[in-house]
Amino acid sequence: MKILITRKVPGIAVQLLQAHFEVDMHAGPSPMSTGELKRRVKDAAGILTLLTDQIDREIIESAAALRVISNHAVGVDNIDLASATRRGIAVTNTPSVLTDATADFTWALLLAVSRNILAGDRLVRSGTFSGWDPLMLLGADLKGKTLGIVGAGRIGSAVAARSRGWEMDICYFNRSVKRRLEKETGARRVALPELLQSADFVTIHLPLSAETTHLIGAAELALMKPGAYLINTARGAIIDEQALVAALRARRIAGAALDVFEREPDLAAGLTELENVLLAPHIASATHHTRNQMAEIAAQNIIHILQGRPPLSIVNPEVLETDN
Ligand code: GLV
């Protein structure tokens, strides 16, 4: 059986898959073109995909032998889940192992943007730092402030847990009540408008779906406090990027820190010209340990599915039920 790996991934995945299957890996520095992907997936039983691959209906339908699409990510918004499920193809992902790295990075962004760390670095490098100044690069305090978590799943909850040292008030917006989170952090579940109106820091941790696309648009940004910061380590399209540029330009909010963008790697016009936004290249899960674990799980999911064993994580488990 052939496995297609769509881009160079940590070696552990390649080694694990090569022990069982014939492996075809695209080694180029950028994603394959749709045409090439379609050609190479044709005879594959499994495909290890990245979030930079658009696995749409056409690709899925051109892959007659395909039994598993294993995404090297927790988010699967790059895959047409309905088409895969219709054809009985398992779609798997890599949750949990990236929770801590992503929550840590969320805090890195929050602290960096609210304490002007990058502006400080630029100032020192520019040679214009002329010594300590009581009014230079003043930022925001954290202690006692309100942290608003939009999406309190694994990552959102881990971000909330890390706020303890700063004695922050936590509110969260989530479909279901999170009893453990409430017990451990004192978090309150609120409606999104209330969260936006009361939080000093708003951080996004939802999956991207039709429901969450542009969940934060001009109207929502207008509800935020003028001194508030917006952090996004989830998916860019949850925020209307053009509306965010307008809000930041008008100083409607204090700042934003983004690890994800609406049309990666392209950015909304004007975003890079703003001083009050911190831009990171989608690296929230990028630690050696986490990326190795993601690669290992992605490979194991393929091996398990093709050997008829339950995978470590699956997004459309109904596909396995119909197999039995
Ligand atoms: C990264 O963005 C992921 O979904 O794993």
Coordinates of C-alpha atoms and ligand atoms in Angstrom, one line a residue:
M1 CA 0.0 0.0 0.0
K2 CA 1.2 3.5 -0.8
I3 CA 1.1 6.4 1.6
L4 CA 1.5 10.0 0.4
I5 CA 3.1 12.5 2.7
T6 CA 2.3 15.9 1.3
R7 CA 5.3 17.8 2.7
K8 CA 8.5 17.2 4.7
V9 CA 7.5 16.3 8.3
P10 CA 9.6 15.2 11.3
G11 CA 11.5 12.0 10.5
I12 CA 9.7 9.9 13.0
A13 CA 6.6 9.9 10.8
V14 CA 8.5 8.8 7.8
Q15 CA 10.3 6.0 9.6
L16 CA 7.1 4.6 11.2
L17 CA 5.3 4.6 7.9
Q18 CA 8.2 3.2 5.9
A19 CA 8.3 0.2 8.2
H20 CA 4.8 -0.8 6.9
F21 CA 4.2 0.9 3.6
E22 CA 5.6 2.3 0.4
V23 CA 6.1 6.0 1.2
D24 CA 5.9 8.8 -1.4
M25 CA 6.9 12.1 0.2
H26 CA 6.8 15.5 -1.4
A27 CA 10.1 17.0 -0.3
G28 CA 9.6 20.5 -1.7
P29 CA 9.6 23.6 0.5
S30 CA 6.0 24.6 -0.4
P31 CA 2.7 22.7 -0.7
M32 CA 2.1 20.7 -3.9
S33 CA -0.1 22.2 -6.6
T34 CA -3.6 20.8 -6.7
G35 CA -2.8 19.0 -10.0
E36 CA 0.2 17.3 -8.5
L37 CA -1.6 16.4 -5.3
K38 CA -4.4 14.8 -7.4
R39 CA -1.9 12.8 -9.5
R40 CA 0.0 11.5 -6.5
V41 CA -2.9 10.7 -4.3
K42 CA -4.6 8.6 -7.0
D43 CA -3.2 5.2 -5.9
A44 CA -2.6 6.1 -2.2
A45 CA -4.3 4.2 0.7
G46 CA -3.4 6.9 3.1
I47 CA -2.3 10.5 3.0
L48 CA -0.5 12.5 5.7
T49 CA -1.7 16.0 5.2
L50 CA -0.8 19.4 6.6
L51 CA -3.1 22.3 7.2
T52 CA -1.6 24.0 4.1
D53 CA -3.2 21.3 1.9
Q54 CA -6.7 21.9 0.7
I55 CA -8.2 18.4 0.6
D56 CA -11.4 19.2 -1.2
R57 CA -14.1 17.0 -2.8
E58 CA -12.3 16.8 -6.1
I59 CA -9.1 15.5 -4.5
I60 CA -11.0 13.1 -2.3
E61 CA -13.0 11.8 -5.3
S62 CA -9.9 11.3 -7.4
A63 CA -8.4 9.0 -4.8
A64 CA -10.1 5.6 -5.4
A65 CA -8.0 3.6 -2.9
L66 CA -7.9 6.2 -0.1
R67 CA -9.0 5.0 3.3
V68 CA -7.4 7.5 5.7
I69 CA -6.6 11.2 5.6
S70 CA -4.3 11.9 8.6
N71 CA -4.0 15.6 9.3
H72 CA -0.8 16.7 11.0
A73 CA -2.8 19.3 13.0
V74 CA -5.6 19.4 15.5
G75 CA -7.8 21.6 13.2
V76 CA -9.2 19.9 10.1
D77 CA -10.9 22.8 8.4
N78 CA -8.6 22.2 5.4
I79 CA -10.4 18.9 4.7
D80 CA -13.9 18.4 3.2
L81 CA -15.0 16.2 6.1
A82 CA -18.5 15.5 4.6
S83 CA -17.0 14.2 1.3
A84 CA -14.5 12.0 3.1
T85 CA -17.2 10.6 5.4
R86 CA -19.5 9.9 2.5
R87 CA -16.8 7.8 0.9
G88 CA -16.0 6.0 4.2
I89 CA -12.6 7.6 4.5
A90 CA -11.3 8.2 8.0
V91 CA -10.1 11.7 8.9
T92 CA -7.8 11.8 11.8
N93 CA -6.0 14.7 13.7
T94 CA -3.4 15.3 16.4
P95 CA -5.2 16.8 19.4
S96 CA -3.9 17.0 23.0
V97 CA -0.2 16.8 22.2
L98 CA -0.1 20.4 21.1
T99 CA -2.3 21.8 23.9
D100 CA 0.5 22.9 26.2
A101 CA 2.7 24.4 23.5
T102 CA -0.2 26.3 22.0
A103 CA -1.3 27.6 25.4
D104 CA 2.2 28.7 26.3
F105 CA 2.5 30.5 23.0
T106 CA -0.8 32.3 23.6
W107 CA 0.7 33.6 26.8
A108 CA 3.9 34.6 25.0
L109 CA 1.8 36.6 22.5
L110 CA -0.4 38.1 25.2
L111 CA 2.6 39.3 27.3
A112 CA 4.6 40.4 24.3
V113 CA 1.9 42.6 22.8
S114 CA 0.7 44.1 26.1
R115 CA 4.3 44.9 27.2
N116 CA 5.6 46.2 23.9
I117 CA 8.4 43.6 23.8
L118 CA 8.8 43.7 20.0
A119 CA 8.6 47.5 19.9
G120 CA 11.3 47.5 22.6
D121 CA 13.5 45.1 20.6
R122 CA 13.1 47.3 17.5
L123 CA 14.0 50.4 19.4
V124 CA 17.1 48.9 20.9
R125 CA 18.3 47.6 17.5
S126 CA 17.6 50.9 15.8
G127 CA 20.3 52.5 17.9
T128 CA 17.8 55.2 19.2
F129 CA 17.6 53.8 22.8
S130 CA 19.0 56.6 24.8
G131 CA 18.5 55.2 28.3
W132 CA 15.8 54.5 30.8
D133 CA 12.7 56.8 30.4
P134 CA 9.8 56.9 32.8
L135 CA 7.3 57.3 29.9
M136 CA 8.8 54.9 27.4
L137 CA 6.7 52.0 26.0
L138 CA 4.2 51.8 28.8
G139 CA 2.0 48.7 28.6
A140 CA -0.8 47.0 30.5
D141 CA -0.8 45.1 33.8
L142 CA -2.3 41.6 34.1
K143 CA -3.0 41.2 37.8
G144 CA -6.7 41.4 38.6
K145 CA -7.6 42.0 34.9
T146 CA -10.3 39.9 33.1
L147 CA -9.3 37.3 30.6
G148 CA -12.0 36.3 28.1
I149 CA -11.6 32.8 26.6
V150 CA -13.5 32.3 23.4
G151 CA -13.8 28.5 23.1
A152 CA -13.0 26.6 26.3
G153 CA -11.9 23.3 24.9
R154 CA -8.5 21.7 25.6
I155 CA -6.4 24.7 24.6
G156 CA -8.7 27.4 25.9
S157 CA -8.9 25.6 29.3
A158 CA -5.0 25.3 29.4
V159 CA -4.7 29.0 28.7
A160 CA -7.1 29.7 31.6
A161 CA -5.2 27.5 33.9
R162 CA -2.0 29.4 33.2
S163 CA -3.6 32.7 34.3
R164 CA -3.5 31.7 38.0
G165 CA -0.2 33.4 38.7
W166 CA -1.7 36.7 37.6
E167 CA -4.8 36.3 39.7
M168 CA -7.0 37.2 36.8
D169 CA -10.8 37.0 36.5
I170 CA -11.8 34.5 33.8
C171 CA -14.9 34.5 31.7
Y172 CA -15.5 32.1 28.9
F173 CA -17.8 31.7 25.9
N174 CA -18.4 28.1 25.1
R175 CA -21.3 25.9 23.8
S176 CA -21.3 23.7 26.9
V177 CA -20.7 24.4 30.6
K178 CA -17.1 23.6 31.7
R179 CA -17.5 22.5 35.3
R180 CA -13.9 21.6 35.9
L181 CA -12.7 24.9 34.4
E182 CA -15.1 26.8 36.6
K183 CA -14.1 24.9 39.7
E184 CA -10.4 25.2 39.1
T185 CA -10.2 28.8 37.9
G186 CA -13.4 30.4 39.1
A187 CA -14.3 31.0 35.4
R188 CA -17.8 32.3 34.5
R189 CA -19.6 31.2 31.4
V190 CA -21.0 34.3 29.6
A191 CA -22.5 35.2 26.2
L192 CA -20.0 36.5 23.6
P193 CA -21.1 40.1 23.8
E194 CA -20.7 40.1 27.6
L195 CA -17.2 38.6 27.2
L196 CA -16.2 41.2 24.7
Q197 CA -17.5 44.0 26.8
S198 CA -15.8 42.9 30.0
A199 CA -12.5 41.3 29.0
D200 CA -9.2 43.2 29.1
F201 CA -7.7 40.3 27.0
V202 CA -9.7 38.3 24.6
T203 CA -8.2 35.1 23.3
I204 CA -9.6 32.8 20.6
H205 CA -9.6 29.0 20.8
L206 CA -12.3 27.8 18.6
P207 CA -12.2 25.5 15.6
L208 CA -12.9 27.1 12.2
S209 CA -16.3 26.2 10.8
A210 CA -19.2 27.9 9.0
E211 CA -20.5 29.0 12.4
T212 CA -17.2 30.5 13.6
T213 CA -16.1 32.2 10.4
H214 CA -15.9 36.0 11.1
L215 CA -17.4 35.4 14.5
I216 CA -15.3 38.5 15.5
G217 CA -16.2 41.2 13.0
A218 CA -16.6 45.0 13.1
A219 CA -19.7 44.8 15.5
E220 CA -17.9 42.5 17.9
L221 CA -14.7 44.6 17.9
A222 CA -16.8 47.7 18.6
L223 CA -17.9 46.0 21.8
M224 CA -14.4 45.5 23.2
K225 CA -12.9 47.9 25.7
P226 CA -10.6 50.6 24.2
G227 CA -7.7 49.2 26.3
A228 CA -8.3 45.6 25.4
Y229 CA -6.1 43.2 23.5
L230 CA -7.1 40.5 21.1
I231 CA -5.1 37.3 20.7
N232 CA -5.6 34.6 18.1
T233 CA -3.8 31.3 17.9
A234 CA -6.8 29.3 16.5
R235 CA -7.7 30.1 12.9
G236 CA -7.4 33.4 11.1
A237 CA -10.8 33.4 9.5
I238 CA -12.5 33.5 12.9
I239 CA -11.7 37.2 12.9
D240 CA -12.7 39.4 10.0
E241 CA -9.1 40.6 9.3
Q242 CA -10.1 43.7 7.4
A243 CA -12.4 44.8 10.2
L244 CA -9.5 44.2 12.7
V245 CA -7.2 46.4 10.6
A246 CA -9.8 49.1 10.7
A247 CA -10.2 48.8 14.5
L248 CA -6.5 48.8 15.2
R249 CA -5.9 51.7 12.8
A250 CA -8.6 53.7 14.6
R251 CA -7.2 52.6 18.0
R252 CA -10.6 51.1 18.9
I253 CA -8.7 48.5 20.9
A254 CA -5.2 48.6 22.3
G255 CA -3.7 45.9 20.2
A256 CA -3.8 42.4 18.8
A257 CA -1.4 39.5 18.5
L258 CA -2.0 37.1 15.7
D259 CA -0.4 33.7 15.0
V260 CA -2.9 32.9 12.3
F261 CA -4.4 34.8 9.3
E262 CA -7.5 34.6 7.2
R263 CA -5.7 33.7 3.9
E264 CA -2.3 32.5 4.9
P265 CA 0.4 33.3 3.9
D266 CA -1.3 36.5 2.6
L267 CA -2.2 39.3 5.0
A268 CA -5.1 41.8 4.9
A269 CA -4.1 45.1 3.4
G270 CA -2.6 47.5 5.9
L271 CA -1.9 44.9 8.6
T272 CA 1.9 45.1 8.5
E273 CA 1.8 48.9 8.6
L274 CA 0.3 48.9 12.1
E275 CA 2.4 49.3 15.2
N276 CA -0.2 47.9 17.6
V277 CA -0.3 44.4 16.2
L278 CA 2.1 41.5 16.7
L279 CA 2.4 39.1 13.8
A280 CA 3.6 35.5 14.2
P281 CA 4.0 33.0 11.3
H282 CA 1.6 30.2 12.7
I283 CA 4.0 28.7 15.1
A284 CA 2.0 28.2 18.3
S285 CA 2.6 24.4 18.3
A286 CA 6.2 24.8 17.0
T287 CA 8.4 23.1 19.6
H288 CA 10.7 20.2 18.9
H289 CA 8.8 17.9 21.2
T290 CA 5.3 18.8 20.1
R291 CA 6.0 18.7 16.4
N292 CA 7.6 15.2 16.8
Q293 CA 4.6 14.0 18.8
M294 CA 2.2 15.4 16.2
A295 CA 4.2 13.6 13.4
E296 CA 4.2 10.3 15.4
I297 CA 0.5 10.4 16.1
A298 CA -0.3 11.3 12.4
A299 CA 1.7 8.3 11.3
Q300 CA 0.2 6.0 13.9
N301 CA -3.3 7.0 12.9
I302 CA -2.6 5.9 9.3
I303 CA -1.0 2.6 10.5
H304 CA -3.9 1.9 12.9
I305 CA -6.6 2.6 10.3
L306 CA -4.9 0.5 7.6
Q307 CA -4.3 -2.4 10.0
G308 CA -8.0 -2.3 11.1
R309 CA -7.2 -1.0 14.6
P310 CA -8.9 2.0 16.3
P311 CA -6.8 5.2 15.6
L312 CA -5.4 7.4 18.4
S313 CA -7.8 10.1 17.4
I314 CA -10.5 10.4 14.7
V315 CA -12.8 13.2 13.6
N316 CA -15.4 11.1 11.9
P317 CA -15.7 7.9 14.0
E318 CA -19.0 7.0 12.2
V319 CA -16.8 5.8 9.3
L320 CA -15.4 3.0 11.5
E321 CA -18.8 2.0 12.8
T322 CA -20.1 1.4 9.3
D323 CA -17.0 -0.7 8.6
N324 CA -18.0 -3.3 11.3
Ligands
GLV1 C1 -2.4 24.1 14.1 O1 -2.8 25.1 13.7 C2 -3.2 22.9 14.3 O2 -4.4 22.9 14.0 O3 -2.6 21.9 14.7

